[in-house]
Short mmCIF file of the C-alpha atoms (twelve columns), coordinates in Angstrom:
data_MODEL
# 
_entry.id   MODEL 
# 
loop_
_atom_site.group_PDB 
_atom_site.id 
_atom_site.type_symbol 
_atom_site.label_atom_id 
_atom_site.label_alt_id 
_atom_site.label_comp_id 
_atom_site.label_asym_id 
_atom_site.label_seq_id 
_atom_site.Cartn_x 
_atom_site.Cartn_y 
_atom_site.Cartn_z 
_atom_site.pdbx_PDB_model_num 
ATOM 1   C CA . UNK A 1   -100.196 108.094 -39.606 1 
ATOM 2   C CA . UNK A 2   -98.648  108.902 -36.375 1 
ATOM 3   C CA . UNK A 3   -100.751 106.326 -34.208 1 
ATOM 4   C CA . UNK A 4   -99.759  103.888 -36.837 1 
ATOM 5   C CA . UNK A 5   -96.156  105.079 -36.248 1 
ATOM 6   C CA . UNK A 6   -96.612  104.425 -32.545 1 
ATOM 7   C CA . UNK A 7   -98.259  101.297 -32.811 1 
ATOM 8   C CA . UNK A 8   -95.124  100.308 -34.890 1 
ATOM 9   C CA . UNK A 9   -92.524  101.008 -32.530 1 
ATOM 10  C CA . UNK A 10  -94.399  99.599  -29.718 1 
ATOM 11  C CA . UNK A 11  -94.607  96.471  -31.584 1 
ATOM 12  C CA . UNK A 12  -90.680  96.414  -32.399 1 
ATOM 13  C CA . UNK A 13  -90.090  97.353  -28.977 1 
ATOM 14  C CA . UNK A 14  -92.093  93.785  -27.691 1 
ATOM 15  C CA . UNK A 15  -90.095  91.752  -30.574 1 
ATOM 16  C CA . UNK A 16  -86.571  93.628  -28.924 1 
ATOM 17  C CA . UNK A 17  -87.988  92.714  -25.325 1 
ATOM 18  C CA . UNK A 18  -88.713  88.428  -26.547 1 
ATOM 19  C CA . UNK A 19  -85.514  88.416  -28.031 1 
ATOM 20  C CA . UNK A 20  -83.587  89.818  -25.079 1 
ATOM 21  C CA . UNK A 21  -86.217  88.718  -22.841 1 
ATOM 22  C CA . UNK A 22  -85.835  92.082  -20.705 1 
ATOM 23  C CA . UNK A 23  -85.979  95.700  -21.442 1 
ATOM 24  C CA . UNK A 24  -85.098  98.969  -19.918 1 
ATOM 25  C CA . UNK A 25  -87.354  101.060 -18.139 1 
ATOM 26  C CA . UNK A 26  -85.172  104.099 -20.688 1 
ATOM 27  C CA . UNK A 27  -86.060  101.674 -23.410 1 
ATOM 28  C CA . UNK A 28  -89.999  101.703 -22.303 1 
ATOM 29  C CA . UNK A 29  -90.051  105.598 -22.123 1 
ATOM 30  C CA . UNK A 30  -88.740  106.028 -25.212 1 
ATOM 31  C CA . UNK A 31  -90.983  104.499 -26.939 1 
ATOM 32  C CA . UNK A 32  -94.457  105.217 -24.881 1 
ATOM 33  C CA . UNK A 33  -96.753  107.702 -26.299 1 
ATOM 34  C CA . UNK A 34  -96.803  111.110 -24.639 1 
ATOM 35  C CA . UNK A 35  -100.493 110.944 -24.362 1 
ATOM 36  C CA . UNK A 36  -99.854  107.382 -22.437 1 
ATOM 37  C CA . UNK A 37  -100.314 109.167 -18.774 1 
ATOM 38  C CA . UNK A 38  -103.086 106.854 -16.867 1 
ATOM 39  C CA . UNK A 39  -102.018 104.636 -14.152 1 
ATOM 40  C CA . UNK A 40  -104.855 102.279 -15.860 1 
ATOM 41  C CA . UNK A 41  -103.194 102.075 -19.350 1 
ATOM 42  C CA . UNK A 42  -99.926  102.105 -17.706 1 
ATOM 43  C CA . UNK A 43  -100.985 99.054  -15.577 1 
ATOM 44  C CA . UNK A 44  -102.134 97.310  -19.044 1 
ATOM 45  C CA . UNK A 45  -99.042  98.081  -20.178 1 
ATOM 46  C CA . UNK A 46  -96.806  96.808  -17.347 1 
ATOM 47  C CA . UNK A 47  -99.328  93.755  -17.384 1 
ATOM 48  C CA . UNK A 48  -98.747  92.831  -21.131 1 
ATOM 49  C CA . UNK A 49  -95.167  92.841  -20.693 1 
ATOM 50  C CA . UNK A 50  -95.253  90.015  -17.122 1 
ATOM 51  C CA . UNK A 51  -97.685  88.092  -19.302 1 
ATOM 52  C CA . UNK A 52  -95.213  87.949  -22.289 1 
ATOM 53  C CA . UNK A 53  -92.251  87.113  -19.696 1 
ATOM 54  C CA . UNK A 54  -90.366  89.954  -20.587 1 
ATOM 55  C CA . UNK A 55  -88.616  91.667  -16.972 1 
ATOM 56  C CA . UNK A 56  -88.839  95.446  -17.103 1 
ATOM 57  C CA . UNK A 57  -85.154  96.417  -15.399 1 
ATOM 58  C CA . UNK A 58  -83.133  99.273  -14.614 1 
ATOM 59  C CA . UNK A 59  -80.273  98.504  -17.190 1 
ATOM 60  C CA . UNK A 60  -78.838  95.977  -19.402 1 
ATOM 61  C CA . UNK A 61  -76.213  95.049  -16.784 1 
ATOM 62  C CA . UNK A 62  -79.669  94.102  -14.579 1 
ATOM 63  C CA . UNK A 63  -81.529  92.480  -17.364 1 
ATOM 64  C CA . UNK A 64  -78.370  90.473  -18.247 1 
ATOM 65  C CA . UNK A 65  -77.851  88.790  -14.603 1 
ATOM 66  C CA . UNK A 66  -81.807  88.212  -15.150 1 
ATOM 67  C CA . UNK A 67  -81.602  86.273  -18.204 1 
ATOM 68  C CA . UNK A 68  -78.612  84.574  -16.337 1 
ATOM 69  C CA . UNK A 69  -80.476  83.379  -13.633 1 
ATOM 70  C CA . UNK A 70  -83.085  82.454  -15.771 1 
ATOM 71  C CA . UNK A 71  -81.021  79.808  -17.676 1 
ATOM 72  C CA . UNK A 72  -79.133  78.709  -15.074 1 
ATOM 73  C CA . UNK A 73  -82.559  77.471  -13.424 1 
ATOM 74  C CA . UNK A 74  -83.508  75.888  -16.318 1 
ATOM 75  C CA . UNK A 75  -82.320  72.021  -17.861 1 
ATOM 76  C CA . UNK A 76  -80.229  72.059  -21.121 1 
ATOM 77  C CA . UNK A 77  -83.489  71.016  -23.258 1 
ATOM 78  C CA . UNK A 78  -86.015  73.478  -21.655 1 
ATOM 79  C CA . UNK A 79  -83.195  76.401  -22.425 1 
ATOM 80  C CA . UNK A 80  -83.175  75.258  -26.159 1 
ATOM 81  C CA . UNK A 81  -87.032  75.019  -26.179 1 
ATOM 82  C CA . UNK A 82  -87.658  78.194  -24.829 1 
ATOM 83  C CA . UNK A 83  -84.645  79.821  -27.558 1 
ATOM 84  C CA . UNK A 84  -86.503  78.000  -30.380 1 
ATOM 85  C CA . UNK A 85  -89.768  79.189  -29.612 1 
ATOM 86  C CA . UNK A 86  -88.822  83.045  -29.591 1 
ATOM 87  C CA . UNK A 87  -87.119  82.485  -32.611 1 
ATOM 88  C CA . UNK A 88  -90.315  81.247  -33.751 1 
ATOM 89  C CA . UNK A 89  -91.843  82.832  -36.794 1 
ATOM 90  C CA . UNK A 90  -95.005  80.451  -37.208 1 
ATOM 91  C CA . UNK A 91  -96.614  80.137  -33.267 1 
ATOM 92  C CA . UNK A 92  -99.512  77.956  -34.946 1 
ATOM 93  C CA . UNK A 93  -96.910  75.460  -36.457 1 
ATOM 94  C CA . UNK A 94  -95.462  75.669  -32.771 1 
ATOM 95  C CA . UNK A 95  -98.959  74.828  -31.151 1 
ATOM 96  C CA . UNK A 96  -100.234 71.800  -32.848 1 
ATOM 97  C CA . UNK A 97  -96.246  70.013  -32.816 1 
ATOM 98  C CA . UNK A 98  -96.486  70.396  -28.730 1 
ATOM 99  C CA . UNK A 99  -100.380 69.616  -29.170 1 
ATOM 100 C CA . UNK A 100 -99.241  66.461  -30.673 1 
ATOM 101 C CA . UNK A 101 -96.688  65.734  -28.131 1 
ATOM 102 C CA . UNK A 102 -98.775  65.938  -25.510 1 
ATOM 103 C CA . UNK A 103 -101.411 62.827  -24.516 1 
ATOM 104 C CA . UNK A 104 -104.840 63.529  -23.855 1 
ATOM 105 C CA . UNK A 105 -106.036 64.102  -20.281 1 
ATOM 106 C CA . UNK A 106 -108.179 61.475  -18.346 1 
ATOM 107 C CA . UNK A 107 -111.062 62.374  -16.562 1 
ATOM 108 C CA . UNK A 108 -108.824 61.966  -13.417 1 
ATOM 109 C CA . UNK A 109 -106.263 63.861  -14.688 1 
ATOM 110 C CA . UNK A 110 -108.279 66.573  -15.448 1 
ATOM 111 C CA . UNK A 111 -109.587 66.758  -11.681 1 
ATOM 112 C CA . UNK A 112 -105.952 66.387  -10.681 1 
ATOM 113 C CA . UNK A 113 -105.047 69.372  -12.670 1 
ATOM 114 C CA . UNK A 114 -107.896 71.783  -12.021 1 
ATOM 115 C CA . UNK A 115 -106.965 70.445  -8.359  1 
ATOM 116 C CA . UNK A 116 -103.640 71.651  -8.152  1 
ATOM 117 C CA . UNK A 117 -104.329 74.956  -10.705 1 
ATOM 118 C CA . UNK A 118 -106.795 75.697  -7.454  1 
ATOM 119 C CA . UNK A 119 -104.272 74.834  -4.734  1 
ATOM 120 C CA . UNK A 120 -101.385 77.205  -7.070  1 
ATOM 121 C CA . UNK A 121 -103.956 80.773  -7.212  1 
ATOM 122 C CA . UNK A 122 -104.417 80.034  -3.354  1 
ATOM 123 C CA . UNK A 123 -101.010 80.318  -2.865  1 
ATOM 124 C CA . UNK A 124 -100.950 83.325  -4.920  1 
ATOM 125 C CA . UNK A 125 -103.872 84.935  -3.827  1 
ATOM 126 C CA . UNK A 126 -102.523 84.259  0.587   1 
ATOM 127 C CA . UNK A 127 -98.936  85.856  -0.576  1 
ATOM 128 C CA . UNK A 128 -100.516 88.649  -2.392  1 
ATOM 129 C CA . UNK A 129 -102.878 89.362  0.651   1 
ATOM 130 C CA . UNK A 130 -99.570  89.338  2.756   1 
ATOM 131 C CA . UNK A 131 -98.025  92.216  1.206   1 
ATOM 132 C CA . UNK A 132 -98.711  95.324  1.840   1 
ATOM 133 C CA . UNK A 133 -98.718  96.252  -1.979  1 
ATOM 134 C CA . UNK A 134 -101.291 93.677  -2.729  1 
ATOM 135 C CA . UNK A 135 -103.206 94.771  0.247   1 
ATOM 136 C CA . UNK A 136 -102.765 98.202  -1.250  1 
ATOM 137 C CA . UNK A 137 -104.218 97.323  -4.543  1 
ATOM 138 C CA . UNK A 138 -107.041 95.040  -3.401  1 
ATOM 139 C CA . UNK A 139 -108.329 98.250  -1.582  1 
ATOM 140 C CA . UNK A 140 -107.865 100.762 -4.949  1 
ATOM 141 C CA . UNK A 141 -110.177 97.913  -6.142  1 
ATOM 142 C CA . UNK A 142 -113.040 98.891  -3.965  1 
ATOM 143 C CA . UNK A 143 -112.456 102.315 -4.477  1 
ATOM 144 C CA . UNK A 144 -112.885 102.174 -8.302  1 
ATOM 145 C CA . UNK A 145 -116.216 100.187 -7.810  1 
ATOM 146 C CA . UNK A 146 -117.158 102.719 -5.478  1 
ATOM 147 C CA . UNK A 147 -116.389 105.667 -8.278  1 
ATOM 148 C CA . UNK A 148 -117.683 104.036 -10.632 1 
ATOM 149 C CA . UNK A 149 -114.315 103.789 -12.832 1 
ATOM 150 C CA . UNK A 150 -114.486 99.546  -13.186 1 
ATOM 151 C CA . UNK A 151 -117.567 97.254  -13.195 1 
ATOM 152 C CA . UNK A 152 -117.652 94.229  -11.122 1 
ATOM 153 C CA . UNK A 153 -118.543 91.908  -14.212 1 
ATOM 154 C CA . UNK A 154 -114.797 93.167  -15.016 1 
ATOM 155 C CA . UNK A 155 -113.677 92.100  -11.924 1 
ATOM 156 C CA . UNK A 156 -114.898 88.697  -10.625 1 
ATOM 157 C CA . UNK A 157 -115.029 85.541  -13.011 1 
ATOM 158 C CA . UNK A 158 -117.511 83.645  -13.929 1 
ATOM 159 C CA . UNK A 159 -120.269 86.328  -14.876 1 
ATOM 160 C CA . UNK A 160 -121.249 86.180  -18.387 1 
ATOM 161 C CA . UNK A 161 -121.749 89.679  -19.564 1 
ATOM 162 C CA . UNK A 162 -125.214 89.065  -21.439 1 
ATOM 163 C CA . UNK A 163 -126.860 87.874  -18.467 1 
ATOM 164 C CA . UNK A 164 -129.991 89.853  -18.203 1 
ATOM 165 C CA . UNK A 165 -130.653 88.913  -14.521 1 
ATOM 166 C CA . UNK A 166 -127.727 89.305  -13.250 1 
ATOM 167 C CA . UNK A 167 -128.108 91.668  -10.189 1 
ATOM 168 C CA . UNK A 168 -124.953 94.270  -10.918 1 
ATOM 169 C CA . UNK A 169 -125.899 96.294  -8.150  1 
ATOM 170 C CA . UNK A 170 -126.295 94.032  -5.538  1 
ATOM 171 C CA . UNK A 171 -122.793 92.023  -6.482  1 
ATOM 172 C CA . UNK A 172 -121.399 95.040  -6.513  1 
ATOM 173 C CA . UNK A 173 -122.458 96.017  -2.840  1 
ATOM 174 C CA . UNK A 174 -121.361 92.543  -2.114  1 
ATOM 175 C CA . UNK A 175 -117.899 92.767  -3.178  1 
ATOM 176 C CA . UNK A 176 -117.503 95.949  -1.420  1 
ATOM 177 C CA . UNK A 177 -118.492 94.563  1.566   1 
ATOM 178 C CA . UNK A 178 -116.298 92.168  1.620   1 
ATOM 179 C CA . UNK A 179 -113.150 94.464  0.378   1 
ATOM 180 C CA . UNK A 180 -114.649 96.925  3.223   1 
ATOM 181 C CA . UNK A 181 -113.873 93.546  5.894   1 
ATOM 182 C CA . UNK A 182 -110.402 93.263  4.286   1 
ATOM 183 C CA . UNK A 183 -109.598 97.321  4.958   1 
ATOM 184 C CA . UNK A 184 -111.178 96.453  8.589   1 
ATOM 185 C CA . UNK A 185 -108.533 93.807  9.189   1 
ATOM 186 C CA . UNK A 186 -105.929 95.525  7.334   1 
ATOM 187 C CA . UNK A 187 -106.410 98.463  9.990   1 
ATOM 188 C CA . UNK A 188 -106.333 96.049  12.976  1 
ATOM 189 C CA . UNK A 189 -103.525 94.835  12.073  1 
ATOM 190 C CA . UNK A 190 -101.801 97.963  11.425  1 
ATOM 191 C CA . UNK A 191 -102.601 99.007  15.281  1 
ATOM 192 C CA . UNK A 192 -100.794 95.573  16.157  1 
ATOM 193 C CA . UNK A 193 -97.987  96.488  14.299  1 
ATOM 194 C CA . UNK A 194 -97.358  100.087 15.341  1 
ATOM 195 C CA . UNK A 195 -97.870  99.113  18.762  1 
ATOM 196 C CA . UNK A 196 -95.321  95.883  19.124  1 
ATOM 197 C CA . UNK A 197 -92.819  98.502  20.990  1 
ATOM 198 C CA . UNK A 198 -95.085  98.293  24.163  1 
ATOM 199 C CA . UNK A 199 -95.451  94.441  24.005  1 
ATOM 200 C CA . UNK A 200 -92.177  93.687  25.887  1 
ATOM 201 C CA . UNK A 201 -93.195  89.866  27.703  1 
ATOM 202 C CA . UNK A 202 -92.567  86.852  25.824  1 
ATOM 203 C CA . UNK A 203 -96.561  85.898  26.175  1 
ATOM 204 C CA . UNK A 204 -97.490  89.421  24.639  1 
ATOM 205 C CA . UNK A 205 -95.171  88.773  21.719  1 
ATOM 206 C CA . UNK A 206 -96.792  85.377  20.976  1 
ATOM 207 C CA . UNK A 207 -100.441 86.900  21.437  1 
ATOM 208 C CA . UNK A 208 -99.677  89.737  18.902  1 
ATOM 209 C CA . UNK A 209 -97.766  87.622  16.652  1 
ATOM 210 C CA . UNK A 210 -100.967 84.915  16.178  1 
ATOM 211 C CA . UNK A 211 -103.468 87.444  16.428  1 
ATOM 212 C CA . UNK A 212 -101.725 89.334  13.362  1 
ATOM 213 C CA . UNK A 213 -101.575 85.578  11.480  1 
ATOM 214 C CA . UNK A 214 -105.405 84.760  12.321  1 
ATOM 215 C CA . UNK A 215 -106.390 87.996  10.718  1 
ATOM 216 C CA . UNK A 216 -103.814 87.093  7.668   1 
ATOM 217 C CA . UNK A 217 -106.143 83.665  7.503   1 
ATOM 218 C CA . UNK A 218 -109.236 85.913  7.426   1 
ATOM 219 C CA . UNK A 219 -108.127 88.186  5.130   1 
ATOM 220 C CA . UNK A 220 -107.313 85.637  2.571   1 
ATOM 221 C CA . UNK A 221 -110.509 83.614  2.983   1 
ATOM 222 C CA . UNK A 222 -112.210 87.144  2.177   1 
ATOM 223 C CA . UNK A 223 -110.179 87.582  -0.762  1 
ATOM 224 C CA . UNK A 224 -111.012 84.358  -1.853  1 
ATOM 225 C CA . UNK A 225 -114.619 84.956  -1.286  1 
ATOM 226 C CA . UNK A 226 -114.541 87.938  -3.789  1 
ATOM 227 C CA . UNK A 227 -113.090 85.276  -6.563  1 
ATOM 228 C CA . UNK A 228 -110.902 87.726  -8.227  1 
ATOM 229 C CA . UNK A 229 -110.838 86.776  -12.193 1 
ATOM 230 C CA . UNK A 230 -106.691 85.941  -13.643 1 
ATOM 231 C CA . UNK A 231 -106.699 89.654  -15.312 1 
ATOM 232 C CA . UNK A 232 -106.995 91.385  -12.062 1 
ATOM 233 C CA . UNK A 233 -104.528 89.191  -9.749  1 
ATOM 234 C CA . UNK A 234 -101.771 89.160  -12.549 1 
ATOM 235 C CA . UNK A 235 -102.305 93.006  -12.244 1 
ATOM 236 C CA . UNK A 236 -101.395 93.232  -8.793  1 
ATOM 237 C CA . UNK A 237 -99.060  90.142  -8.963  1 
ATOM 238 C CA . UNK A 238 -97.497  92.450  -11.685 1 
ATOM 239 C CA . UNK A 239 -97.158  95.554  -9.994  1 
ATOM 240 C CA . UNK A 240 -95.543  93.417  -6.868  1 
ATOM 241 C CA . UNK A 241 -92.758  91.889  -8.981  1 
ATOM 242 C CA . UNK A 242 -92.044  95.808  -10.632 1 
ATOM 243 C CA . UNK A 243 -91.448  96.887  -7.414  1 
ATOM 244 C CA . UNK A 244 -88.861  93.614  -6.517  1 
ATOM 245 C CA . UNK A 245 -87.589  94.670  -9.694  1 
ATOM 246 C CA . UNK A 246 -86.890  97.849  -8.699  1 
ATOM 247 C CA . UNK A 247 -85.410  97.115  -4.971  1 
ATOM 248 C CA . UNK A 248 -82.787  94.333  -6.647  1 
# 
């Protein structure tokens, strides 16, 4: 009964959140299980709400100028579409009328698309790599493969999880490798950074300033390498915008 009970609030506190399209970290407390204490289901948490667009803010006054922003960004006809679909009671009626407004892709188009979906996570993944919170969390990563507290096949796309020769152990000790280079880096550039004070010349400046953006490049191309599935990067991207959230 109670874990129906808390199921039940926690689903009337994601209806409150669509409708408002924010809620209060008071709000979120409230309304968490005591027995919620993980950082993992915490992270799912936090996760579920960016996914379902709903900003987790300090107060109403916050989440107010949020949704203001929000609208102002957005043309007359996109703010009534995106009104009508949270007062949406039937999302499968909602699917098929866009499906039907909506041609079908060429074989072009469908290159084009993939194309740019590519060049988008790229951008996403190099901006991620660039902050030190993203750097932060791709190096947790490794060190819950290393303990043994995620699986890699949980991690990286494209491994289907009945594949009976799939090598677990060996991609593992790949991916760590490679998160192992990142921490390398990371660390290199860390030294550059602490140590700018005693790089008074112009043509020290310039030296420490591309050095530091040709191990950026590197680190990037790693993280590519690793080919991170969507759950994982909106996890970190997640935990990044929390933490914008929290500085505004």
């Amino acid at each position: 009964m109670k874990e129906n009970k808390d199921v039940g609030q926690f689903q009337n506190l994601i209806d409150t959140g669509k409708e408002k399209g924010y809620l209060t970290y008071e709000e979120v407390n409230e309304v968490l299980p005591n027995e919620v204490v993980q950082s993992e289901q915490l992270d799912d948490i936090m996760v579920l709400f960016g996914e379902l667009d709903i900003a987790i803010v300090d107060s109403d006054k916050q989440g107010k100028a949020h949704i203001d922003r929000i609208k102002a960004e957005l043309p007359d006809n996109q703010e009534q579409e995106k009104a009508q679909s949270v007062r949406s009671n039937d999302p499968v009626r909602m699917y098929l009328k866009r499906m039907g407004a909506v041609a079908l892709l060429t074989r072009e188009g469908e290159v084009e698309i993939a194309k740019k979906i590519e060049e988008g996570e790229d951008e996403v993944l190099e901006i991620l790599i660039r902050s030190t919170v993203g750097t932060k969390e791709v190096l947790l990563i490794g060190e819950k493969l290393k303990k043994g507290t995620i699986r890699v096949k949980d991690l990286v796309r494209g491994i289907e999880e009945d594949d009976e020769s799939f090598d677990e152990e060996g991609f593992t000790k790949g991916v760590l490798k490679l998160i192992d280079k990142i921490k390398r880096i990371n660390r290199e550039n860390q030294k550059i950074v602490d140590n700018k004070k005693d790089f008074k010349s112009a043509p020290k400046k310039k030296e420490a300033k591309e050095k530091l953006e040709k191990n950026h490049e590197k680190m990037f191309a790693t993280l590519k390498e690793i080919n991170l599935n969507r759950k994982w990067i909106n996890r970190i991207v997640s935990k990044i915008k929390n933490m914008l959230l929290k500085i505004e």
